[in-house]
């Protein structure tokens, strides 16, 4: 009697689980996203923080190892990881041309910094300290992103005299 009830309970639980489960299969050459978790090892390699993505990729499937294991091509930055992953760690990637991001051509200096030129002066004001007044100017650095900062007028006048013509 106990075994009957136990098997009946197990079959009921199995039916609940099967409703939510979907079989995942991938073909060689397809692209997938890889889940970032400590169990995959990626969380340890990427030094996962609060705002790291949950999935990275897309990566190409090289071959199917078993019914639930796939070998994927990893970039050199993840070369320390084993390239075979369980199907539960993969998500299908649907190709979309809008996902292609063209990198900006930014000229970097040797110390990996770059200099932006100011576009125009937007505003002026005088900051009153205890014993002196400091004239400030609001500089627009990029029209597209509308990046602007308050700078000391004298420093900007020395570095960029063309703004004050």
GROMACS .gro file of N, CA, C and O in nm, residues 80-146:
model
  268
   80UNK      N    1   4.102   2.847  -2.050
   80UNK     CA    2   4.126   2.763  -1.932
   80UNK      C    3   4.008   2.671  -1.902
   80UNK      O    4   4.020   2.580  -1.822
   81UNK      N    5   3.893   2.695  -1.965
   81UNK     CA    6   3.774   2.614  -1.942
   81UNK      C    7   3.772   2.493  -2.032
   81UNK      O    8   3.825   2.494  -2.142
   82UNK      N    9   3.708   2.388  -1.984
   82UNK     CA   10   3.682   2.271  -2.068
   82UNK      C   11   3.575   2.310  -2.169
   82UNK      O   12   3.479   2.380  -2.135
   83UNK      N   13   3.586   2.267  -2.292
   83UNK     CA   14   3.496   2.315  -2.397
   83UNK      C   15   3.369   2.234  -2.412
   83UNK      O   16   3.289   2.261  -2.500
   84UNK      N   17   3.345   2.134  -2.326
   84UNK     CA   18   3.223   2.052  -2.333
   84UNK      C   19   3.129   2.095  -2.221
   84UNK      O   20   3.169   2.101  -2.104
   85UNK      N   21   3.003   2.125  -2.259
   85UNK     CA   22   2.905   2.174  -2.163
   85UNK      C   23   2.776   2.095  -2.172
   85UNK      O   24   2.739   2.046  -2.279
   86UNK      N   25   2.707   2.086  -2.059
   86UNK     CA   26   2.575   2.023  -2.053
   86UNK      C   27   2.474   2.112  -2.123
   86UNK      O   28   2.487   2.234  -2.124
   87UNK      N   29   2.371   2.051  -2.178
   87UNK     CA   30   2.270   2.125  -2.254
   87UNK      C   31   2.196   2.226  -2.166
   87UNK      O   32   2.149   2.329  -2.216
   88UNK      N   33   2.191   2.205  -2.037
   88UNK     CA   34   2.123   2.299  -1.948
   88UNK      C   35   2.199   2.430  -1.934
   88UNK      O   36   2.142   2.530  -1.891
   89UNK      N   37   2.328   2.432  -1.970
   89UNK     CA   38   2.409   2.554  -1.961
   89UNK      C   39   2.407   2.634  -2.090
   89UNK      O   40   2.473   2.737  -2.100
   90UNK      N   41   2.334   2.587  -2.191
   90UNK     CA   42   2.332   2.652  -2.322
   90UNK      C   43   2.194   2.708  -2.352
   90UNK      O   44   2.093   2.652  -2.310
   91UNK      N   45   2.189   2.817  -2.426
   91UNK     CA   46   2.064   2.876  -2.474
   91UNK      C   47   2.079   2.901  -2.623
   91UNK      O   48   2.185   2.944  -2.670
   92UNK      N   49   1.974   2.876  -2.697
   92UNK     CA   50   1.978   2.892  -2.842
   92UNK      C   51   1.993   3.040  -2.880
   92UNK      O   52   1.933   3.127  -2.818
   93UNK      N   53   2.074   3.064  -2.982
   93UNK     CA   54   2.094   3.199  -3.034
   93UNK      C   55   2.029   3.207  -3.170
   93UNK      O   56   2.056   3.126  -3.259
   94UNK      N   57   1.941   3.306  -3.188
   94UNK     CA   58   1.877   3.329  -3.316
   94UNK      C   59   1.948   3.448  -3.379
   94UNK      O   60   1.950   3.557  -3.322
   95UNK      N   61   2.005   3.426  -3.497
   95UNK     CA   62   2.085   3.529  -3.563
   95UNK      C   63   2.000   3.650  -3.597
   95UNK      O   64   1.891   3.638  -3.652
   96UNK      N   65   2.052   3.767  -3.562
   96UNK     CA   66   1.985   3.892  -3.593
   96UNK      C   67   2.093   3.991  -3.637
   96UNK      O   68   2.187   4.017  -3.564
   97UNK      N   69   2.080   4.047  -3.760
   97UNK     CA   70   2.184   4.140  -3.807
   97UNK      C   71   2.202   4.263  -3.719
   97UNK      O   72   2.307   4.324  -3.718
   98UNK      N   73   2.099   4.300  -3.642
   98UNK     CA   74   2.112   4.417  -3.556
   98UNK      C   75   2.202   4.390  -3.436
   98UNK      O   76   2.239   4.482  -3.365
   99UNK      N   77   2.238   4.263  -3.409
   99UNK     CA   78   2.326   4.230  -3.298
   99UNK      C   79   2.472   4.262  -3.329
   99UNK      O   80   2.554   4.263  -3.240
  100UNK      N   81   2.502   4.286  -3.456
  100UNK     CA   82   2.641   4.314  -3.493
  100UNK      C   83   2.672   4.459  -3.456
  100UNK      O   84   2.605   4.551  -3.500
  101UNK      N   85   2.772   4.477  -3.371
  101UNK     CA   86   2.810   4.609  -3.324
  101UNK      C   87   2.944   4.644  -3.388
  101UNK      O   88   3.042   4.572  -3.372
  102UNK      N   89   2.946   4.755  -3.459
  102UNK     CA   90   3.069   4.800  -3.520
  102UNK      C   91   3.149   4.878  -3.416
  102UNK      O   92   3.097   4.971  -3.355
  103UNK      N   93   3.276   4.841  -3.395
  103UNK     CA   94   3.356   4.912  -3.295
  103UNK      C   95   3.390   5.052  -3.342
  103UNK      O   96   3.408   5.076  -3.462
  104UNK      N   97   3.397   5.145  -3.249
  104UNK     CA   98   3.436   5.282  -3.280
  104UNK      C   99   3.586   5.286  -3.305
  104UNK      O  100   3.663   5.210  -3.246
  105UNK      N  101   3.627   5.373  -3.393
  105UNK     CA  102   3.770   5.390  -3.419
  105UNK      C  103   3.821   5.501  -3.328
  105UNK      O  104   3.806   5.619  -3.358
  106UNK      N  105   3.875   5.462  -3.215
  106UNK     CA  106   3.928   5.556  -3.117
  106UNK      C  107   4.078   5.541  -3.115
  106UNK      O  108   4.131   5.430  -3.103
  107UNK      N  109   4.149   5.652  -3.128
  107UNK     CA  110   4.295   5.649  -3.126
  107UNK      C  111   4.342   5.654  -2.981
  107UNK      O  112   4.322   5.753  -2.912
  108UNK      N  113   4.402   5.545  -2.936
  108UNK     CA  114   4.451   5.537  -2.799
  108UNK      C  115   4.598   5.573  -2.793
  108UNK      O  116   4.675   5.544  -2.884
  109UNK      N  117   4.636   5.634  -2.682
  109UNK     CA  118   4.777   5.664  -2.657
  109UNK      C  119   4.844   5.538  -2.604
  109UNK      O  120   4.780   5.436  -2.582
  110UNK      N  121   4.974   5.546  -2.578
  110UNK     CA  122   5.049   5.431  -2.528
  110UNK      C  123   5.000   5.387  -2.390
  110UNK      O  124   5.005   5.269  -2.357
  111UNK      N  125   4.952   5.481  -2.309
  111UNK     CA  126   4.904   5.446  -2.175
  111UNK      C  127   4.754   5.413  -2.175
  111UNK      O  128   4.689   5.418  -2.072
  112UNK      N  129   4.699   5.380  -2.294
  112UNK     CA  130   4.559   5.338  -2.313
  112UNK      C  131   4.458   5.445  -2.273
  112UNK      O  132   4.352   5.416  -2.221
  113UNK      N  133   4.492   5.570  -2.295
  113UNK     CA  134   4.398   5.680  -2.274
  113UNK      C  135   4.376   5.750  -2.408
  113UNK      O  136   4.454   5.733  -2.501
  114UNK      N  137   4.271   5.829  -2.415
  114UNK     CA  138   4.246   5.906  -2.535
  114UNK      C  139   4.195   6.044  -2.496
  114UNK      O  140   4.140   6.063  -2.388
  115UNK      N  141   4.217   6.140  -2.584
  115UNK     CA  142   4.179   6.277  -2.554
  115UNK      C  143   4.061   6.316  -2.642
  115UNK      O  144   4.064   6.295  -2.763
  116UNK      N  145   3.959   6.374  -2.581
  116UNK     CA  146   3.846   6.425  -2.656
  116UNK      C  147   3.854   6.576  -2.661
  116UNK      O  148   3.898   6.641  -2.566
  117UNK      N  149   3.811   6.630  -2.771
  117UNK     CA  150   3.812   6.775  -2.789
  117UNK      C  151   3.675   6.829  -2.752
  117UNK      O  152   3.572   6.769  -2.785
  118UNK      N  153   3.670   6.942  -2.681
  118UNK     CA  154   3.541   7.001  -2.646
  118UNK      C  155   3.471   7.058  -2.769
  118UNK      O  156   3.537   7.107  -2.861
  119UNK      N  157   3.338   7.052  -2.769
  119UNK     CA  158   3.261   7.102  -2.882
  119UNK      C  159   3.229   7.250  -2.863
  119UNK      O  160   3.255   7.331  -2.950
  120UNK      N  161   3.172   7.284  -2.746
  120UNK     CA  162   3.137   7.424  -2.721
  120UNK      C  163   3.115   7.447  -2.572
  120UNK      O  164   3.105   7.353  -2.495
  121UNK      N  165   3.106   7.574  -2.537
  121UNK     CA  166   3.073   7.613  -2.399
  121UNK      C  167   2.923   7.632  -2.393
  121UNK      O  168   2.865   7.708  -2.471
  122UNK      N  169   2.859   7.563  -2.300
  122UNK     CA  170   2.714   7.569  -2.287
  122UNK      C  171   2.670   7.676  -2.189
  122UNK      O  172   2.576   7.751  -2.213
  123UNK      N  173   2.740   7.684  -2.075
  123UNK     CA  174   2.695   7.771  -1.967
  123UNK      C  175   2.815   7.822  -1.889
  123UNK      O  176   2.924   7.765  -1.897
  124UNK      N  177   2.792   7.929  -1.814
  124UNK     CA  178   2.896   7.985  -1.726
  124UNK      C  179   2.835   8.012  -1.590
  124UNK      O  180   2.716   8.043  -1.580
  125UNK      N  181   2.919   8.006  -1.487
  125UNK     CA  182   2.875   8.046  -1.353
  125UNK      C  183   2.999   8.072  -1.267
  125UNK      O  184   3.109   8.030  -1.301
  126UNK      N  185   2.977   8.138  -1.156
  126UNK     CA  186   3.086   8.169  -1.064
  126UNK      C  187   3.056   8.099  -0.933
  126UNK      O  188   2.950   8.118  -0.873
  127UNK      N  189   3.151   8.016  -0.892
  127UNK     CA  190   3.135   7.945  -0.765
  127UNK      C  191   3.196   8.029  -0.654
  127UNK      O  192   3.313   8.067  -0.661
  128UNK      N  193   3.116   8.056  -0.554
  128UNK     CA  194   3.161   8.139  -0.443
  128UNK      C  195   3.215   8.048  -0.332
  128UNK      O  196   3.142   7.970  -0.273
  129UNK      N  197   3.345   8.060  -0.306
  129UNK     CA  198   3.406   7.992  -0.192
  129UNK      C  199   3.413   8.092  -0.077
  129UNK      O  200   3.360   8.203  -0.087
  130UNK      N  201   3.479   8.059   0.031
  130UNK     CA  202   3.482   8.150   0.146
  130UNK      C  203   3.547   8.283   0.113
  130UNK      O  204   3.493   8.389   0.142
  131UNK      N  205   3.667   8.275   0.055
  131UNK     CA  206   3.743   8.399   0.033
  131UNK      C  207   3.767   8.431  -0.113
  131UNK      O  208   3.835   8.528  -0.143
  132UNK      N  209   3.718   8.349  -0.204
  132UNK     CA  210   3.744   8.380  -0.345
  132UNK      C  211   3.629   8.328  -0.432
  132UNK      O  212   3.548   8.244  -0.391
  133UNK      N  213   3.631   8.376  -0.555
  133UNK     CA  214   3.532   8.336  -0.654
  133UNK      C  215   3.603   8.260  -0.765
  133UNK      O  216   3.708   8.302  -0.812
  134UNK      N  217   3.543   8.147  -0.805
  134UNK     CA  218   3.603   8.064  -0.909
  134UNK      C  219   3.509   8.061  -1.029
  134UNK      O  220   3.398   8.007  -1.021
  135UNK      N  221   3.550   8.118  -1.142
  135UNK     CA  222   3.464   8.114  -1.262
  135UNK      C  223   3.468   7.973  -1.325
  135UNK      O  224   3.575   7.916  -1.345
  136UNK      N  225   3.350   7.919  -1.354
  136UNK     CA  226   3.337   7.786  -1.413
  136UNK      C  227   3.266   7.795  -1.547
  136UNK      O  228   3.184   7.886  -1.570
  137UNK      N  229   3.296   7.700  -1.635
  137UNK     CA  230   3.226   7.690  -1.763
  137UNK      C  231   3.177   7.545  -1.779
  137UNK      O  232   3.246   7.451  -1.739
  138UNK      N  233   3.060   7.531  -1.839
  138UNK     CA  234   3.008   7.397  -1.867
  138UNK      C  235   3.044   7.364  -2.011
  138UNK      O  236   3.004   7.432  -2.104
  139UNK      N  237   3.123   7.256  -2.028
  139UNK     CA  238   3.177   7.218  -2.157
  139UNK      C  239   3.100   7.098  -2.212
  139UNK      O  240   3.081   6.999  -2.144
  140UNK      N  241   3.057   7.110  -2.338
  140UNK     CA  242   2.994   6.998  -2.409
  140UNK      C  243   3.105   6.921  -2.480
  140UNK      O  244   3.175   6.976  -2.565
  141UNK      N  245   3.121   6.793  -2.447
  141UNK     CA  246   3.230   6.712  -2.502
  141UNK      C  247   3.186   6.631  -2.623
  141UNK      O  248   3.266   6.602  -2.710
  142UNK      N  249   3.060   6.588  -2.625
  142UNK     CA  250   3.011   6.504  -2.734
  142UNK      C  251   2.866   6.541  -2.763
  142UNK      O  252   2.781   6.534  -2.675
  143UNK      N  253   2.835   6.579  -2.887
  143UNK     CA  254   2.698   6.618  -2.922
  143UNK      C  255   2.603   6.500  -2.921
  143UNK      O  256   2.487   6.513  -2.885
  144UNK      N  257   2.652   6.383  -2.964
  144UNK     CA  258   2.565   6.265  -2.973
  144UNK      C  259   2.517   6.219  -2.836
  144UNK      O  260   2.400   6.192  -2.814
  145UNK      N  261   2.610   6.207  -2.741
  145UNK     CA  262   2.575   6.159  -2.607
  145UNK      C  263   2.544   6.271  -2.510
  145UNK      O  264   2.502   6.245  -2.398
  146UNK      N  265   2.568   6.395  -2.553
  146UNK     CA  266   2.546   6.514  -2.471
  146UNK      C  267   2.624   6.509  -2.340
  146UNK      O  268   2.576   6.551  -2.235
   0.00000   0.00000   0.00000
